[in-house]
Short mmCIF file of C-alpha atoms in Angstrom, two decimals:
data_model
loop_
_atom_site.label_atom_id
_atom_site.label_comp_id
_atom_site.label_asym_id
_atom_site.label_seq_id
_atom_site.Cartn_x
_atom_site.Cartn_y
_atom_site.Cartn_z
CA MET A 1 -35.64 -9.75 10.90
CA LYS A 2 -38.55 -9.99 8.50
CA ASN A 3 -38.32 -9.74 4.74
CA VAL A 4 -34.56 -9.95 4.75
CA ILE A 5 -33.00 -9.27 1.35
CA GLU A 6 -31.04 -12.30 0.20
CA ALA A 7 -27.41 -11.38 -0.38
CA ARG A 8 -25.76 -13.26 -3.19
CA PHE A 9 -22.19 -12.92 -4.34
CA ASN A 10 -21.17 -13.86 -7.84
CA PRO A 11 -17.43 -13.33 -8.37
CA ALA A 12 -18.06 -12.59 -12.03
CA GLU A 13 -20.22 -9.61 -11.02
CA PHE A 14 -17.64 -7.94 -8.78
CA PRO A 15 -16.65 -4.65 -10.44
CA GLU A 16 -13.41 -4.42 -12.36
CA PRO A 17 -10.92 -2.07 -10.71
CA THR A 18 -9.88 1.32 -12.03
CA MET A 19 -6.66 3.02 -10.98
CA ILE A 20 -7.47 6.65 -10.17
CA SER A 21 -4.88 9.35 -9.42
CA VAL A 22 -6.03 11.53 -6.52
CA ASN A 23 -4.35 13.46 -3.72
CA GLY A 24 -0.85 12.48 -4.79
CA VAL A 25 -1.52 8.72 -4.81
CA GLN A 26 -3.20 6.13 -6.98
CA LEU A 27 -6.24 4.38 -5.56
CA GLU A 28 -7.62 1.09 -6.83
CA VAL A 29 -11.34 1.80 -7.03
CA PHE A 30 -14.23 -0.58 -7.65
CA GLU A 31 -17.28 1.24 -8.97
CA ALA A 32 -20.81 0.14 -9.80
CA GLY A 33 -24.07 1.88 -10.65
CA ARG A 34 -22.73 4.90 -12.49
CA GLN A 35 -26.15 5.07 -14.14
CA ASN A 36 -27.38 6.18 -10.71
CA ALA A 37 -25.43 9.43 -10.92
CA GLY A 38 -26.48 11.88 -8.23
CA LYS A 39 -26.73 9.35 -5.38
CA PRO A 40 -23.13 8.48 -4.47
CA ILE A 41 -22.28 6.20 -1.61
CA VAL A 42 -18.66 5.47 -0.65
CA LEU A 43 -17.77 2.26 1.20
CA CYS A 44 -14.63 2.33 3.37
CA HIS A 45 -13.06 -0.93 4.53
CA GLY A 46 -11.21 -1.68 7.75
CA PHE A 47 -8.01 -3.49 8.78
CA PRO A 48 -6.82 -5.83 7.40
CA GLU A 49 -9.46 -5.81 4.72
CA LEU A 50 -10.14 -4.64 1.19
CA ALA A 51 -12.86 -3.16 -0.99
CA PHE A 52 -13.73 -6.84 -1.53
CA SER A 53 -15.06 -6.89 2.05
CA TRP A 54 -18.15 -5.06 0.71
CA ARG A 55 -18.86 -7.64 -2.01
CA TYR A 56 -22.30 -8.47 -0.59
CA GLN A 57 -23.40 -4.84 -0.30
CA ILE A 58 -22.46 -3.43 -3.71
CA SER A 59 -25.20 -5.02 -5.80
CA ALA A 60 -27.92 -4.32 -3.23
CA LEU A 61 -26.99 -0.64 -3.14
CA VAL A 62 -26.88 -0.37 -6.92
CA HIS A 63 -30.33 -1.92 -7.18
CA ALA A 64 -31.54 0.60 -4.61
CA GLY A 65 -30.43 3.42 -6.91
CA TYR A 66 -26.96 4.32 -5.62
CA HIS A 67 -23.71 5.04 -7.41
CA VAL A 68 -21.39 2.83 -5.37
CA ILE A 69 -17.72 3.78 -5.01
CA VAL A 70 -15.45 1.36 -3.15
CA PRO A 71 -11.74 2.17 -2.88
CA ASN A 72 -8.88 0.10 -1.67
CA GLN A 73 -7.59 2.87 0.55
CA ARG A 74 -3.93 3.86 0.57
CA GLY A 75 -1.74 1.04 1.82
CA TYR A 76 -4.13 -1.65 0.60
CA GLY A 77 -4.43 -3.80 -2.52
CA ARG A 78 -2.89 -2.18 -5.57
CA SER A 79 -3.38 1.32 -4.21
CA SER A 80 -0.28 3.36 -3.46
CA CYS A 81 1.77 2.50 -0.39
CA PRO A 82 3.79 5.63 0.43
CA THR A 83 7.02 5.05 2.33
CA GLU A 84 6.63 7.86 4.87
CA VAL A 85 4.60 6.96 7.96
CA GLU A 86 3.09 10.46 8.12
CA ASP A 87 1.52 9.95 4.71
CA TYR A 88 -1.09 7.75 6.43
CA ASP A 89 -2.36 10.32 8.92
CA ILE A 90 -6.04 11.17 9.14
CA VAL A 91 -5.73 14.26 6.94
CA HIS A 92 -4.26 12.22 4.09
CA LEU A 93 -6.84 9.44 4.52
CA THR A 94 -9.82 11.79 4.54
CA ASP A 95 -8.42 13.93 1.72
CA ASP A 96 -8.23 10.77 -0.41
CA LEU A 97 -11.98 10.36 -0.03
CA THR A 98 -12.89 13.96 -0.84
CA ALA A 99 -10.52 13.82 -3.82
CA LEU A 100 -12.52 10.81 -5.04
CA LEU A 101 -15.70 12.88 -4.77
CA ASP A 102 -14.02 15.61 -6.83
CA TYR A 103 -12.95 13.04 -9.42
CA TYR A 104 -16.54 11.89 -9.87
CA GLY A 105 -17.93 15.42 -9.69
CA TYR A 106 -19.81 15.17 -6.39
CA GLU A 107 -20.07 17.84 -3.72
CA ASN A 108 -20.97 15.28 -1.06
CA ALA A 109 -21.92 11.66 -0.52
CA THR A 110 -23.10 9.13 2.02
CA PHE A 111 -20.11 7.40 3.58
CA VAL A 112 -20.13 3.88 5.00
CA GLY A 113 -17.27 2.65 7.17
CA HIS A 114 -16.34 -0.55 8.96
CA ASP A 115 -13.64 -0.86 11.63
CA TRP A 116 -10.78 1.52 10.67
CA GLY A 117 -12.92 2.72 7.79
CA ALA A 118 -15.48 3.89 10.34
CA ASN A 119 -12.78 5.88 12.11
CA VAL A 120 -11.91 7.59 8.84
CA VAL A 121 -15.58 8.38 8.17
CA TRP A 122 -16.10 9.83 11.66
CA SER A 123 -13.05 12.01 11.14
CA LEU A 124 -14.11 13.07 7.65
CA ALA A 125 -17.44 14.29 9.04
CA LEU A 126 -15.52 16.44 11.53
CA LEU A 127 -12.80 17.71 9.20
CA GLN A 128 -14.88 18.29 6.07
CA PRO A 129 -18.55 18.17 7.14
CA LYS A 130 -19.90 19.67 3.91
CA ARG A 131 -18.65 16.65 1.96
CA VAL A 132 -20.68 14.18 4.06
CA ASN A 133 -24.48 14.05 3.77
CA GLY A 134 -24.96 10.89 5.80
CA ILE A 135 -22.98 8.30 7.76
CA ILE A 136 -23.36 4.55 8.20
CA ASN A 137 -20.70 3.08 10.45
CA LEU A 138 -20.26 -0.50 11.56
CA ALA A 139 -18.46 -1.99 14.57
CA LEU A 140 -16.39 1.03 15.62
CA PRO A 141 -18.32 3.81 17.35
CA TYR A 142 -17.23 7.42 17.53
CA GLN A 143 -13.99 7.77 19.49
CA VAL A 144 -13.87 10.80 21.77
CA ARG A 145 -10.55 12.64 21.75
CA GLY A 146 -9.31 12.36 25.31
CA GLU A 147 -6.84 14.47 27.26
CA ARG A 148 -3.83 12.34 26.31
CA PRO A 149 -2.55 11.00 22.96
CA TRP A 150 -4.02 7.62 22.08
CA ILE A 151 -0.94 5.41 22.18
CA GLU A 152 0.37 7.00 25.35
CA TRP A 153 -2.99 6.34 27.01
CA MET A 154 -3.26 2.75 25.68
CA GLU A 155 0.24 1.90 26.82
CA GLU A 156 -0.59 2.95 30.38
CA ILE A 157 -3.94 1.10 30.41
CA PHE A 158 -3.16 -2.07 28.40
CA GLY A 159 0.63 -2.31 28.52
CA GLU A 160 3.39 -2.37 25.95
CA ASP A 161 2.25 -5.68 24.41
CA PHE A 162 -1.15 -4.36 23.36
CA TYR A 163 -0.93 -4.51 19.61
CA PHE A 164 -1.75 -0.82 19.01
CA VAL A 165 1.21 0.02 21.25
CA HIS A 166 3.45 -2.70 19.83
CA PHE A 167 2.85 -1.45 16.27
CA ASN A 168 4.11 1.99 17.34
CA ARG A 169 6.91 1.12 19.74
CA GLN A 170 8.48 -1.67 17.65
CA PRO A 171 8.09 -0.58 14.02
CA GLY A 172 8.63 -3.30 11.47
CA VAL A 173 8.38 -6.27 13.82
CA ALA A 174 4.69 -7.07 13.40
CA ASP A 175 4.85 -6.14 9.71
CA ALA A 176 7.41 -8.87 9.07
CA ILE A 177 5.65 -11.53 11.14
CA LEU A 178 2.27 -10.94 9.50
CA HIS A 179 3.81 -10.90 6.03
CA ALA A 180 5.66 -14.17 6.70
CA ASN A 181 2.42 -15.78 7.86
CA THR A 182 -0.12 -14.01 5.65
CA SER A 183 -2.37 -16.95 4.88
CA GLN A 184 -2.41 -18.30 8.43
CA PHE A 185 -2.99 -14.84 9.92
CA LEU A 186 -5.96 -14.00 7.70
CA ARG A 187 -7.41 -17.50 7.99
CA ASN A 188 -7.32 -17.20 11.78
CA LEU A 189 -8.64 -13.64 11.86
CA PHE A 190 -11.65 -13.93 9.59
CA ARG A 191 -13.74 -16.07 11.89
CA LYS A 192 -17.03 -15.52 13.64
CA ASN A 193 -16.85 -13.33 16.71
CA ALA A 194 -13.23 -12.33 16.06
CA ALA A 195 -12.61 -8.77 17.27
CA PRO A 196 -9.39 -6.85 16.65
CA MET A 197 -9.78 -4.45 19.60
CA ARG A 198 -9.79 -6.98 22.42
CA PRO A 199 -7.00 -6.01 24.85
CA GLU A 200 -6.54 -9.26 26.79
CA PRO A 201 -4.42 -11.13 24.22
CA GLY A 202 -1.83 -8.34 24.09
CA MET A 203 -0.11 -8.81 20.75
CA LEU A 204 -3.31 -10.14 19.23
CA MET A 205 -2.33 -9.83 15.58
CA ILE A 206 0.99 -11.61 16.09
CA ASN A 207 -0.73 -14.29 18.14
CA LEU A 208 -3.20 -14.84 15.30
CA ALA A 209 -0.38 -15.11 12.79
CA ARG A 210 1.26 -17.84 14.86
CA ALA A 211 -1.79 -19.78 16.04
CA GLU A 212 -2.02 -23.23 14.50
CA LYS A 213 -5.52 -24.04 15.77
CA PRO A 214 -7.91 -21.15 15.07
CA ASN A 215 -11.09 -20.66 17.07
CA GLY A 216 -14.53 -20.19 15.56
CA GLU A 217 -16.09 -20.85 12.20
CA PRO A 218 -14.72 -19.13 9.11
CA ILE A 219 -16.82 -16.28 7.76
CA MET A 220 -15.87 -16.79 4.13
CA SER A 221 -15.12 -19.48 1.57
CA GLU A 222 -11.63 -20.53 0.56
CA SER A 223 -11.99 -18.71 -2.75
CA GLU A 224 -13.01 -15.51 -0.97
CA LEU A 225 -10.16 -15.82 1.51
CA SER A 226 -7.73 -16.25 -1.36
CA VAL A 227 -8.54 -12.72 -2.57
CA PHE A 228 -7.32 -11.29 0.73
CA VAL A 229 -4.30 -13.58 0.95
CA SER A 230 -3.16 -12.78 -2.57
CA ALA A 231 -3.54 -9.04 -2.05
CA PHE A 232 -1.62 -8.91 1.24
CA GLU A 233 1.09 -11.26 0.01
CA LYS A 234 1.78 -8.64 -2.67
CA SER A 235 1.32 -5.45 -0.64
CA GLY A 236 2.56 -6.58 2.74
CA PHE A 237 1.13 -5.04 5.92
CA THR A 238 3.33 -2.00 6.53
CA GLY A 239 1.04 0.44 4.71
CA SER A 240 -2.04 -0.67 6.60
CA ILE A 241 -0.24 -0.81 9.96
CA ASN A 242 1.00 2.73 9.36
CA TRP A 243 -2.59 3.88 9.94
CA TYR A 244 -2.06 2.81 13.59
CA ARG A 245 1.29 4.57 13.72
CA ASN A 246 -0.46 7.89 13.17
CA LEU A 247 -2.88 7.70 16.08
CA ASP A 248 -0.95 10.13 18.25
CA ARG A 249 -0.32 12.39 15.26
CA ASN A 250 -4.05 12.31 14.55
CA TRP A 251 -4.74 13.25 18.16
CA HIS A 252 -2.72 16.43 17.65
CA LEU A 253 -4.20 17.15 14.23
CA MET A 254 -7.74 16.99 15.63
CA ALA A 255 -6.98 19.26 18.60
CA ASN A 256 -8.97 22.28 17.43
CA ILE A 257 -11.79 20.46 15.63
CA ALA A 258 -15.30 20.77 17.09
CA PRO A 259 -16.23 17.26 18.28
CA ILE A 260 -19.94 17.11 17.40
CA ILE A 261 -21.13 15.28 14.27
CA HIS A 262 -24.42 16.66 12.97
CA GLN A 263 -25.09 14.49 9.93
CA PRO A 264 -27.81 11.82 10.07
CA THR A 265 -26.03 8.66 11.15
CA LEU A 266 -26.65 4.94 11.49
CA MET A 267 -24.44 3.03 13.95
CA ILE A 268 -24.51 -0.75 13.58
CA TYR A 269 -22.96 -2.87 16.31
CA GLY A 270 -22.21 -6.58 16.29
CA GLU A 271 -23.80 -7.86 19.48
CA ARG A 272 -21.02 -10.44 19.92
CA ASP A 273 -18.21 -8.05 19.04
CA THR A 274 -15.88 -7.32 21.95
CA ILE A 275 -15.47 -3.70 20.88
CA PRO A 276 -17.53 -1.92 23.54
CA LYS A 277 -20.57 0.11 22.62
CA PHE A 278 -20.34 3.84 23.27
CA GLU A 279 -23.15 4.51 25.71
CA ASN A 280 -22.93 8.31 25.27
CA LEU A 281 -22.86 8.24 21.48
CA LYS A 282 -25.82 10.60 21.18
CA ASP A 283 -23.92 13.27 23.10
CA PHE A 284 -21.47 13.52 20.21
CA VAL A 285 -23.63 12.28 17.32
CA PRO A 286 -27.09 13.64 18.20
CA ASN A 287 -28.76 12.51 14.95
CA VAL A 288 -27.78 8.87 15.29
CA ASP A 289 -29.91 5.73 15.01
CA ILE A 290 -28.35 2.76 16.81
CA LEU A 291 -28.94 -0.89 15.92
CA SER A 292 -27.29 -4.19 16.80
CA LEU A 293 -27.06 -7.41 14.81
CA ASP A 294 -26.40 -10.86 16.26
CA CYS A 295 -22.84 -11.31 15.03
CA GLY A 296 -19.23 -10.53 15.77
CA HIS A 297 -16.91 -7.90 14.38
CA CYS A 298 -17.03 -8.48 10.60
CA ILE A 299 -20.67 -7.46 10.30
CA PRO A 300 -21.01 -7.00 6.50
CA GLN A 301 -19.48 -10.42 5.85
CA GLU A 302 -20.95 -12.38 8.76
CA LEU A 303 -24.57 -11.26 8.23
CA PRO A 304 -24.72 -9.82 4.70
CA GLU A 305 -28.49 -10.12 4.26
CA GLU A 306 -29.30 -8.48 7.57
CA THR A 307 -26.65 -5.82 7.00
CA ASN A 308 -28.09 -4.96 3.59
CA GLN A 309 -31.64 -4.78 4.90
CA THR A 310 -30.61 -2.59 7.84
CA ILE A 311 -28.70 -0.20 5.61
CA LEU A 312 -31.38 0.00 2.92
CA ASN A 313 -34.19 0.54 5.44
CA TRP A 314 -32.28 3.41 7.00
CA LEU A 315 -31.41 4.98 3.66
CA GLU A 316 -35.02 4.75 2.54
CA LYS A 317 -36.10 6.52 5.69
CA GLN A 318 -33.60 9.32 5.05
CA HIS A 319 -34.97 9.94 1.55
CA ALA A 320 -38.64 9.58 2.45
#
């Protein structure tokens, strides 16, 4: 890619967090570029990640004229971790984001999502389309609501050891194992070409927590990794895993929602990610531009310069 913007990360420049009360919870929010009021962009992390996962994108977006809002979503970091599993369903997760818009006084914003964050953004565009003026999603394409609830379908296709199924059928087991092996789990996960959707390993997350010899090169420095380790050692994993435990509930909640997303959209795939591309994406997201980068699953952290350039080029085109 020509004229790639160099992505630099200076820990001293990462925004200080603010605790904001919205939608019955407190969210830890990292904000930058308030001087760019009127052009909000909200960055939504995946599992098991944090707002810190967007550290390379924040400055580039601010310099491009955006008011950047990056929450640790419920269950993550110092944000609230409700005890009830149902408090992590897709309505709660999307309402958190629109409540953030209300807090800052915005009718709508561009939303950027990676991994689980992409799933939340896709759903937000369906549930509350007037609050979304544009979508940029990475790694996880639009998921069509099938004829059967998600976990029921996955259990039949992939078996009871597939980690989505295991999270639901054996509550608390994976939570405890990941928490007991937080550093090893995250160190093994955040490596080039790692992909959390791959079905073959079965209980992939537990396997990663127990593996003593990780595969692939790390995608971040030890100091960067320590941010994730410290956060999850304090919060544990139950809140974030509860997102998975609502998949069948979400299937029911979305039953009567029209499935077509009309907002202008950019879908960015990692060419080496094992999450499959959705070949019929345009059938459900007709205004989508589709691009691939030569990396694995953790696109914003593996190729920050190329990610920034791809996002900024697309945003510039939308405002031309």
